[in-house]
Coordinates of C-alpha atoms and ligand atoms in Angstrom, one line a residue:
X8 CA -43.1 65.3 -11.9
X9 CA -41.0 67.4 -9.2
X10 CA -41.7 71.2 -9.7
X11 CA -38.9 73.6 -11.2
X12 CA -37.4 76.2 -9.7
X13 CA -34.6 78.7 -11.2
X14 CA -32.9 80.5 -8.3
X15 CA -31.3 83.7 -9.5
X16 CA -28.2 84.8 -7.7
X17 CA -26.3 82.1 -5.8
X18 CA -24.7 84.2 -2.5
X19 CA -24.7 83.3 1.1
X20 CA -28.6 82.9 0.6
X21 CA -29.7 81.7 -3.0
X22 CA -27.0 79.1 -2.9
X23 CA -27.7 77.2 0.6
X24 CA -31.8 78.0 -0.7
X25 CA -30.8 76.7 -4.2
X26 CA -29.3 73.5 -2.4
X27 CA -31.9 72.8 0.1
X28 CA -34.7 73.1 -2.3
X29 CA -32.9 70.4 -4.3
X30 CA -32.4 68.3 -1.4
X31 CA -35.9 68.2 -0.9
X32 CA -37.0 67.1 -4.3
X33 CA -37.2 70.2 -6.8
X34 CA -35.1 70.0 -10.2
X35 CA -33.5 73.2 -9.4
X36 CA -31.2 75.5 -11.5
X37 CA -29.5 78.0 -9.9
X38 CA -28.1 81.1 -11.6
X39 CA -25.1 83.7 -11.3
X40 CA -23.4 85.9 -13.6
X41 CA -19.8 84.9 -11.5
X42 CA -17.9 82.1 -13.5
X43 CA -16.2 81.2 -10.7
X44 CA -19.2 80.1 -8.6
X45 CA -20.8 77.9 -11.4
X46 CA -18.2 76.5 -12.3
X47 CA -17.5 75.2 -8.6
X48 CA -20.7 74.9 -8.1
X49 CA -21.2 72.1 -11.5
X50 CA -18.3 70.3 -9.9
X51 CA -20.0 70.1 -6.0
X52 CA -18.1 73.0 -4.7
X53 CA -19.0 76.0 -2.9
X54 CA -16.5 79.6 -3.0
X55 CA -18.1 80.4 0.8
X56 CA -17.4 78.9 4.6
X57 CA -20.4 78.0 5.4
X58 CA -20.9 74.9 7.9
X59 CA -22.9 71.5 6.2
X60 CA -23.0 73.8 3.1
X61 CA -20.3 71.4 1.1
X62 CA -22.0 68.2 1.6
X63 CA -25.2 68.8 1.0
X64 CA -24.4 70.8 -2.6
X65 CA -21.6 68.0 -3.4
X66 CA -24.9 65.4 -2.7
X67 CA -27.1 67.1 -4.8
X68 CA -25.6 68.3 -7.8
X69 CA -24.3 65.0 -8.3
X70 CA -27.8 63.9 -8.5
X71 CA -28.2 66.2 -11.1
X72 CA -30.9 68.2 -8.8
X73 CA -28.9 71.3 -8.6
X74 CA -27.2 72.8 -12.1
X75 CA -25.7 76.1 -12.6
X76 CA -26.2 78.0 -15.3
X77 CA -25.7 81.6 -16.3
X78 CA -28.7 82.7 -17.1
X79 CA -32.4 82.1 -16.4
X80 CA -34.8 79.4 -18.1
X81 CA -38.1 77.7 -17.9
X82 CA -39.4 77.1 -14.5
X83 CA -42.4 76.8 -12.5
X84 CA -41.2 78.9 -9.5
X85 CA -38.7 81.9 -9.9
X86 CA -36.6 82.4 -6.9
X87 CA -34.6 86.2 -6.5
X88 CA -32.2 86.6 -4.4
X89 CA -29.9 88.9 -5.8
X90 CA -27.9 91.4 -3.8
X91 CA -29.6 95.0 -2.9
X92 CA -26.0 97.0 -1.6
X93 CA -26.4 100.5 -0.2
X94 CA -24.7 103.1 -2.2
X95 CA -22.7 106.0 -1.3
X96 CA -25.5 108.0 -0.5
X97 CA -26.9 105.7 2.2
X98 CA -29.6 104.7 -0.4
X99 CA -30.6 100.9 -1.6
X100 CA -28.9 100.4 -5.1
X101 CA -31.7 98.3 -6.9
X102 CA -30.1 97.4 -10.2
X103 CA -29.5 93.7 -9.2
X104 CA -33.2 93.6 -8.6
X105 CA -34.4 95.3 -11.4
X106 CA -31.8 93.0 -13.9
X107 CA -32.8 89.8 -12.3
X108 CA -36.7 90.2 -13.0
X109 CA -36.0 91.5 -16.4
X110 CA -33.6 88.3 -17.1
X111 CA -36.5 86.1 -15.7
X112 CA -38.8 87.8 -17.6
X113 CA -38.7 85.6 -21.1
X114 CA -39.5 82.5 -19.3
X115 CA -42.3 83.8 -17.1
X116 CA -45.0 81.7 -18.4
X117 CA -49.2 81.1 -16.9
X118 CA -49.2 79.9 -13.6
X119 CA -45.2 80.6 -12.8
X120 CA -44.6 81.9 -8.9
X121 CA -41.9 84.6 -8.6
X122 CA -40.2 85.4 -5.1
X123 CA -38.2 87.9 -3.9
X124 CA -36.3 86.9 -1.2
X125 CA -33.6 89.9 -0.9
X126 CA -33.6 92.4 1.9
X127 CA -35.8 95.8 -0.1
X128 CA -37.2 98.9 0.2
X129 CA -40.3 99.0 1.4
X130 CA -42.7 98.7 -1.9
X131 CA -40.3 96.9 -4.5
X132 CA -42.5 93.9 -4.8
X133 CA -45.6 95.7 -6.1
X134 CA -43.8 99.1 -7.3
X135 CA -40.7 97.4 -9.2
X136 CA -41.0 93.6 -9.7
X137 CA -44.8 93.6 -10.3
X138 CA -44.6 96.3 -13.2
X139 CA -41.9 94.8 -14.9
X140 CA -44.0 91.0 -14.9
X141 CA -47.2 92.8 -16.2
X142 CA -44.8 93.2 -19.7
X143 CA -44.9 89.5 -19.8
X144 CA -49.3 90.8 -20.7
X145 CA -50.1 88.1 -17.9
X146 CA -52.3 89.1 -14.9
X147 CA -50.0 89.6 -11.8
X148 CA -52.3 88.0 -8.5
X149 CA -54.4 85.5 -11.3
X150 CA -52.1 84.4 -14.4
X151 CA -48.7 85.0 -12.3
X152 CA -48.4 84.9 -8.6
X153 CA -46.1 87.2 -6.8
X154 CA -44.9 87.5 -3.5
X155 CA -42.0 88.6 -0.7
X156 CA -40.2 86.2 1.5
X157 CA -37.5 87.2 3.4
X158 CA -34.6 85.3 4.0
X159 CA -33.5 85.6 8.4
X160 CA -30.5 83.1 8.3
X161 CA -27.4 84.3 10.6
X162 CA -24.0 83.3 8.3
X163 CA -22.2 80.5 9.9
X164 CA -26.1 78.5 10.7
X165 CA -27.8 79.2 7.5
X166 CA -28.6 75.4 6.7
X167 CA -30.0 74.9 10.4
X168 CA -31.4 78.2 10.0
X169 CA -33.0 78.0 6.5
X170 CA -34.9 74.7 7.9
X171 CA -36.2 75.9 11.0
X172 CA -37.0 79.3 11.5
X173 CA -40.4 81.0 10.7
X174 CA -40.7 83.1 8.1
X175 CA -43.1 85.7 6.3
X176 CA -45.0 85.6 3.3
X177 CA -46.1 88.7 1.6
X178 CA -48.1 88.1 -1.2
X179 CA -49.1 90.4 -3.9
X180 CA -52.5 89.2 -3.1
X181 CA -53.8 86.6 -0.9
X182 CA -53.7 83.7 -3.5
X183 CA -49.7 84.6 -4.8
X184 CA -49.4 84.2 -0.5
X185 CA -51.2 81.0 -0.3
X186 CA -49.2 79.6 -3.5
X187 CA -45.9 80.6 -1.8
X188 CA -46.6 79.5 1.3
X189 CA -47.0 75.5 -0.2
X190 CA -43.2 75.8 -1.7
X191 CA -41.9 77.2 1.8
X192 CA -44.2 74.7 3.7
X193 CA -42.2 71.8 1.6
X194 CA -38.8 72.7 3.2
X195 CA -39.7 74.8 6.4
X196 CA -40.0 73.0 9.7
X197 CA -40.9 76.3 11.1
X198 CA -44.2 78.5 11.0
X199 CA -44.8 80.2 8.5
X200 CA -47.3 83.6 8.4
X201 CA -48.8 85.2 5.3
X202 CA -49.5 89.1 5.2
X203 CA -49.4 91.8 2.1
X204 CA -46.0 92.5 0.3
X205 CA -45.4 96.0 1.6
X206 CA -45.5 94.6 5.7
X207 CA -43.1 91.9 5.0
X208 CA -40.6 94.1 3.7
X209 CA -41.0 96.5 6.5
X210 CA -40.8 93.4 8.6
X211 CA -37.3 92.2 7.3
X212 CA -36.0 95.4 7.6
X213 CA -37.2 96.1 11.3
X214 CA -35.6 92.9 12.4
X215 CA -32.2 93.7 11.2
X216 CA -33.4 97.2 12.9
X217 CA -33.8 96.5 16.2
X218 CA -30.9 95.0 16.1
X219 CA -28.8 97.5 15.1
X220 CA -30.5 99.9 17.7
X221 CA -29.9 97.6 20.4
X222 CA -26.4 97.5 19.8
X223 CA -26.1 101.0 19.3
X224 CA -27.2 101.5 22.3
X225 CA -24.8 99.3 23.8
X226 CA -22.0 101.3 21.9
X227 CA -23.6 104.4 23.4
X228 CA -23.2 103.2 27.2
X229 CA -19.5 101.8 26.3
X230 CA -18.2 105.4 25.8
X231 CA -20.8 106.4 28.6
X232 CA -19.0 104.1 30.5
X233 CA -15.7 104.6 29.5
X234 CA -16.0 108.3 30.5
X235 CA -17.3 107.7 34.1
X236 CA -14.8 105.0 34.5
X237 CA -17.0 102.1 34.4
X238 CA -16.9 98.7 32.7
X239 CA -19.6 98.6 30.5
X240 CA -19.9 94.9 30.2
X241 CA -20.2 94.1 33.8
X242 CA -22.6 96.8 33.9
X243 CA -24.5 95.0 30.7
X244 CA -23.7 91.9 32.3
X245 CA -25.9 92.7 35.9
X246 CA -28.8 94.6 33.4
X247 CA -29.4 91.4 31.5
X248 CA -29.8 89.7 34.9
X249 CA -33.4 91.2 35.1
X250 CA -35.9 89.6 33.7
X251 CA -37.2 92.4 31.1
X252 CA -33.6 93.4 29.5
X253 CA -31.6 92.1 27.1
X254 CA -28.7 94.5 25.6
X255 CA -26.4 93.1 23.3
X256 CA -22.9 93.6 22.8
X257 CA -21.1 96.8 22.2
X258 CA -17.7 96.4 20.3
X259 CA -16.0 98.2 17.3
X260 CA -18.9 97.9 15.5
X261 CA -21.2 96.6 13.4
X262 CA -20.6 94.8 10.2
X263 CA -22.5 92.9 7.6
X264 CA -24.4 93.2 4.6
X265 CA -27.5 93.2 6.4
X266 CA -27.2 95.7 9.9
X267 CA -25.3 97.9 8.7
X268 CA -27.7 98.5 5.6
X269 CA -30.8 97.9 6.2
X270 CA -31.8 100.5 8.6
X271 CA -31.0 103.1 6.1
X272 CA -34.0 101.5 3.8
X273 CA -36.3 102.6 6.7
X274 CA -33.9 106.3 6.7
X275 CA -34.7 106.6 3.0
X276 CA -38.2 105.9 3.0
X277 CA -39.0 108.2 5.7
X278 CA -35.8 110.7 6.7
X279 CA -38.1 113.0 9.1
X280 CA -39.3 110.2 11.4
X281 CA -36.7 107.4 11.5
X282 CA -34.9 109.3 13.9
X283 CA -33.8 106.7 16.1
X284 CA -32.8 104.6 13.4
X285 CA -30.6 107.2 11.8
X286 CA -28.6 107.9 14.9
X287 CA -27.8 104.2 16.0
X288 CA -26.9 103.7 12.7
X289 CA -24.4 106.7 13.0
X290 CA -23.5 105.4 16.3
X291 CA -22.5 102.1 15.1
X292 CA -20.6 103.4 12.3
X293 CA -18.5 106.2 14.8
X294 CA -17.4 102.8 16.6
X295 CA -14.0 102.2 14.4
X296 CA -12.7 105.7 14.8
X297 CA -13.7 105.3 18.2
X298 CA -10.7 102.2 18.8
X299 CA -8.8 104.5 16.6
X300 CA -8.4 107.1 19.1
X301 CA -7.9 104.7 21.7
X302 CA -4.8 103.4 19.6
X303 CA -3.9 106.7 19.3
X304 CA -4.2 107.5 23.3
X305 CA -2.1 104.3 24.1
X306 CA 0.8 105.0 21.3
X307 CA 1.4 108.6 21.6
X308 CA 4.7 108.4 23.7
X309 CA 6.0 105.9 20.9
X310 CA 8.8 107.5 18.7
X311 CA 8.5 107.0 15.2
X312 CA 7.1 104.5 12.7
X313 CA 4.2 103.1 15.2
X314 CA 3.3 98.8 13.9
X315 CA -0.2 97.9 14.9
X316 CA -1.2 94.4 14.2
X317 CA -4.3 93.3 13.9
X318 CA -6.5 89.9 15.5
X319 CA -9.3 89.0 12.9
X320 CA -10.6 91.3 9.9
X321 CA -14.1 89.8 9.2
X322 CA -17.4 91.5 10.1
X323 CA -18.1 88.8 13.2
X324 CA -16.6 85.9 13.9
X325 CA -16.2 82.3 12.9
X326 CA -17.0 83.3 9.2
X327 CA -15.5 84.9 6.6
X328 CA -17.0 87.5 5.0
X329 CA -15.8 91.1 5.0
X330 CA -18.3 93.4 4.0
X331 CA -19.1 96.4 5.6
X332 CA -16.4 94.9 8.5
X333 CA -16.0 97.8 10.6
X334 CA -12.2 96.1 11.6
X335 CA -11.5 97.0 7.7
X336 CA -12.9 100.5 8.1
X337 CA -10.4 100.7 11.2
X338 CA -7.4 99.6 9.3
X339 CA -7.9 102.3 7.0
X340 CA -8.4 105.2 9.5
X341 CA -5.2 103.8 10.5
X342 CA -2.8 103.7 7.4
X343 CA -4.4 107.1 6.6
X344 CA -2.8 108.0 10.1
X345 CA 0.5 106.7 8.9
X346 CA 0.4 103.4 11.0
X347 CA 2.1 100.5 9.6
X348 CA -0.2 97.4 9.7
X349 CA -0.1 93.9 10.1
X350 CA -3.0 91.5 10.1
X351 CA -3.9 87.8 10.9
X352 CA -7.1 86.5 10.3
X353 CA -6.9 82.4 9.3
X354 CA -10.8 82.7 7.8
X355 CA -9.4 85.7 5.1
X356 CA -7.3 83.9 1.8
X357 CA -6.1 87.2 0.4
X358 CA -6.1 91.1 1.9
X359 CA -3.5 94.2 2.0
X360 CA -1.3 93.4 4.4
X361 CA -2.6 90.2 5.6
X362 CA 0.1 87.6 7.1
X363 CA -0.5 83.8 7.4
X364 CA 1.8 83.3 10.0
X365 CA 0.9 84.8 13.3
X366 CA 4.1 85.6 14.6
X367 CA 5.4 87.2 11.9
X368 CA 2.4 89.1 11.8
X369 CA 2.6 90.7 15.5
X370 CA 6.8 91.0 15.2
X371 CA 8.4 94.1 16.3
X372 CA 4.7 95.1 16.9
X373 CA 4.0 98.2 19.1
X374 CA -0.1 97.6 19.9
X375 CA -2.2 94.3 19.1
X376 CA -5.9 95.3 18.4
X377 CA -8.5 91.8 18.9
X378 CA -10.7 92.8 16.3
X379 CA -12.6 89.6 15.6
X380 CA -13.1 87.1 18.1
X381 CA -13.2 84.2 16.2
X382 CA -13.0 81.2 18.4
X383 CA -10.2 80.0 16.7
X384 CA -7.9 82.6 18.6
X385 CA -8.9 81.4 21.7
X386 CA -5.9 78.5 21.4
X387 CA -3.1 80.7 20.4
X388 CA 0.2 80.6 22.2
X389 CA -0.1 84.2 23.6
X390 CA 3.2 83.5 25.6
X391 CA 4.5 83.3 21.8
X392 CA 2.9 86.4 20.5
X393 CA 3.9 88.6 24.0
X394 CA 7.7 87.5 23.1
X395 CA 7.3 88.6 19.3
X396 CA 6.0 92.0 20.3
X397 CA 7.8 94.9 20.7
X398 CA 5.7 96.6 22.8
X399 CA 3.6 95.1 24.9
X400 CA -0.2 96.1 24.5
X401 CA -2.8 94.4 24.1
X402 CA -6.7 96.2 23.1
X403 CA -9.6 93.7 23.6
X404 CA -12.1 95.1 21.2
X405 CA -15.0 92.1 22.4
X406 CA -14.2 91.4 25.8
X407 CA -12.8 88.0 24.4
X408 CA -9.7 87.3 25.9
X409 CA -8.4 86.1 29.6
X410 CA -7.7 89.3 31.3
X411 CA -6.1 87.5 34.4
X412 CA -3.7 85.4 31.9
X413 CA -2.8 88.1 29.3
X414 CA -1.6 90.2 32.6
X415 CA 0.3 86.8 33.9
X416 CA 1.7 86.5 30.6
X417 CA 2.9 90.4 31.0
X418 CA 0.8 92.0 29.0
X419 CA -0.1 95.4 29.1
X420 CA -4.3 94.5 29.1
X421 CA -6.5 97.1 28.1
X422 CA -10.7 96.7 27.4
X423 CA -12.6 98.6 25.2
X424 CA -15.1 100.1 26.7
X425 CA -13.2 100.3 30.5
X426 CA -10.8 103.6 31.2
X427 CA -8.7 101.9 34.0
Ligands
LIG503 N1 -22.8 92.6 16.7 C1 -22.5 93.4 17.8 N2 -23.0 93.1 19.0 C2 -23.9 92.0 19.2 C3 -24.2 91.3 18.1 C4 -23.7 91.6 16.9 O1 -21.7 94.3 17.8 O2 -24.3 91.8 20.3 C5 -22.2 92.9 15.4 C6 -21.4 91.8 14.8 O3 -20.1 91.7 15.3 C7 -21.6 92.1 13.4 C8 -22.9 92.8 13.2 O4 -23.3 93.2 14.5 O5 -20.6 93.0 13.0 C9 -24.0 91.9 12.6 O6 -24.0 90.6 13.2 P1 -25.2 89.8 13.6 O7 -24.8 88.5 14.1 O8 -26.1 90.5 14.5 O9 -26.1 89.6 12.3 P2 -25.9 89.2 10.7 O10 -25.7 90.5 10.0 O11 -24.8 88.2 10.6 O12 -27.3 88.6 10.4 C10 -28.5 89.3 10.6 C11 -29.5 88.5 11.3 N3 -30.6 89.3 11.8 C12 -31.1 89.3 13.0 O13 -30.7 88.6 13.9 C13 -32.3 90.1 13.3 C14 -30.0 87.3 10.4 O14 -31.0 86.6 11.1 C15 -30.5 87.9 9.1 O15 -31.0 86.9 8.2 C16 -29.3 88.6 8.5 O16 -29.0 89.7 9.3 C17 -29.8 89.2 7.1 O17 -29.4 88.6 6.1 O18 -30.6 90.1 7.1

């Protein structure tokens, strides 16, 4: 008989986990409080752009392997992977958490394995999951197993992703590790480590870390750069050509639910030491009002109502989620600064402002800002757009576009991160 799992929350990770686990032979029911998403989801369809995703839940729910449901039931193997958002005080908002466990909690039964798979504070497994199982009067470690496995998938490869990369196993003990470990081993090409619950949580969240210090330190030498008249991504270009360095890309900043949040887990747990952390996060996050003052600069002769339009709204490209974008925090600095907006971005259904058709969208337009450089854009008519536009400037935010043709075309060419 193939095991049961319930999956609760079916996002950009519990769904492609929910449909994966299914494709590889659990009975799997996968939960979410959002009508919309179960009732696509009971027909085959998915609410999210994510590549291979379609086919594979279309292939499995017909077989009846994959069902959506609204809330929790009986299952062997309780899957969380609910969201854990950062509120306005820069601290991790844990009610999803805390709901899911209580919602699984009826159904918890001898011998069940729960998981938590979202991004948490250091110590939720055994200070806030494990407390709220022990009401179930079971032994957490010997009647129930418990453990933390972090999701890594980058949007836009998750099903490659979910397959093949390692991952991390912290179990409440070293039994709830092993037991996970089987389930993951099922599914996972890649290796797979086991450790306690507390270092795999610090271990998701440095990931995401280091990443987000890297690139703020990229962001740091673009205005270093800018200022002494360099351009910063030749200069990154020659530094990655040695064998030892490996900086990533500055830009307008950084986006996402994971980057742009997860650091501040670390910042709340310990606000006297994470001082590296704190400032790259702050550093990424001045990166919007940075382009804005470069808008500024470059329209300050212009007379009167000033039309920026805007390439691509999404947090990166080729996908398209929004959160945390930090092209959305720039559109508001700007229509706080009395700007009037247009933006095109073919991977975003429904926004303020937002216009389908390209040309319509950069019209009359004083300043186009490439926000997003979603490949996509690389087979525009630019020719088109420079004849639409009413003035003739063009910010590269990602260092995406031809310099040599924009200028051919006539364009007014100007690089983030490059005074000239
Ligand atoms: N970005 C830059 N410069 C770069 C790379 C990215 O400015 O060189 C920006 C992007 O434009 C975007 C943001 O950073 O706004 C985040 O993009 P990303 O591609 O770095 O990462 P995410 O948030 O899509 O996914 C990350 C991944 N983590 C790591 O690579 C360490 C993924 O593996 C995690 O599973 C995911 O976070 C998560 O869910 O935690």
């Amino acid at each position: 008989m193939p095991q049961k799992i319930c999956v609760v929350g079916l996002g950009y990770i519990g769904l492609p986990t929910a449909a994966i686990l299914a494709d590889n032979g659990y009975d799997v029911v996968g939960v979410d409080i959002n009508k919309e998403v179960i009732d696509n989801l009971n027909k085959g369809k998915i609410i999210i752009e994510e590549p291979n995703l379609n086919e594979i839940v279309k292939d499995v729910v017909s077989k009846k392997k994959l069902i959506g449901k609204y809330s929790p039931g009986k299952a062997d193997i309780f899957i969380i992977c609910v969201p854990t958002p950062i509120r306005e005080d820069k601290k991790a908002d844990m009610t999803y958490v805390i709901d899911a466990t209580k919602r699984i909690l009826p159904h918890v039964r001898k011998n069940n394995i729960v998981i938590l798979e979202s991004t948490s504070p250091v110590g939720t497994t055994e200070n806030i999951i494990k407390p709220i199982l022990e009401k179930t009067n079971l032994k957490v470690g010997q009647e129930i197993y418990l453990g933390y496995c972090p999701e890594r998938v980058i949007p836009g490869r998750i099903i490659e992703e979910l397959s093949n990369n390692n991952r991390i196993i912290g179990g409440i003990n070293e039994i709830s590790a092993l037991k996970i470990k089987e389930i993951y081993e099922s599914f996972v090409n890649g290796q797979l480590y086991t450790t306690d619950t507390n270092t795999a949580e610090m271990v998701k969240l440095t990931e995401n870390t280091f990443r987000d210090v890297n690139i703020a330190l990229a962001n740091e030498l673009l205005k270093v750069c800018d200022d002494l008249g360099i351009n910063v991504w030749n200069l990154i270009k020659y530094c990655n050509k040695h064998p030892r360095v490996n900086i990533l890309d500055p830009g307008p900043g950084v986006g996402g639910h994971c980057l742009a949040v997860d650091p501040w887990f670390i910042v709340e747990a310990s606000e006297n030491l994470a001082n590296i952390i704190k400032l790259s996060r702050q550093t990424n996050d001045s990166m919007p009002q940075y382009v804005f003052d470069k808008v500024e600069k470059l329209t300050k002769d212009l007379e009167g109502s000033k039309k920026i339009s805007i390439l691509g709204m999404t947090y990166k490209k080729d996908i398209d989620d929004m959160r945390e974008s930090p092209i959305v925090h720039l559109v508001d600095i700007l229509k706080e600064n009395n700007y009037q907006i247009s933006i095109y971005d073919p991977y975003v259904s429904e926004y303020e402002d937002l216009e389908k058709d390209l040309l319509k969208c950069v019209k009359d337009s004083d300043l186009l800002v490439l926000g997003v450089d979603h490949c996509a854009f690389k087979n525009i008519q630019y020719e088109e757009v420079y004849k639409a536009m009413k003035g003739k400037v063009i910010l590269d935010t990602r260092k995406f576009l031809d310099e040599d043709k924009m200028k051919e075309i006539g364009f007014i060419y100007k690089l983030l991160g490059y005074k000239k």
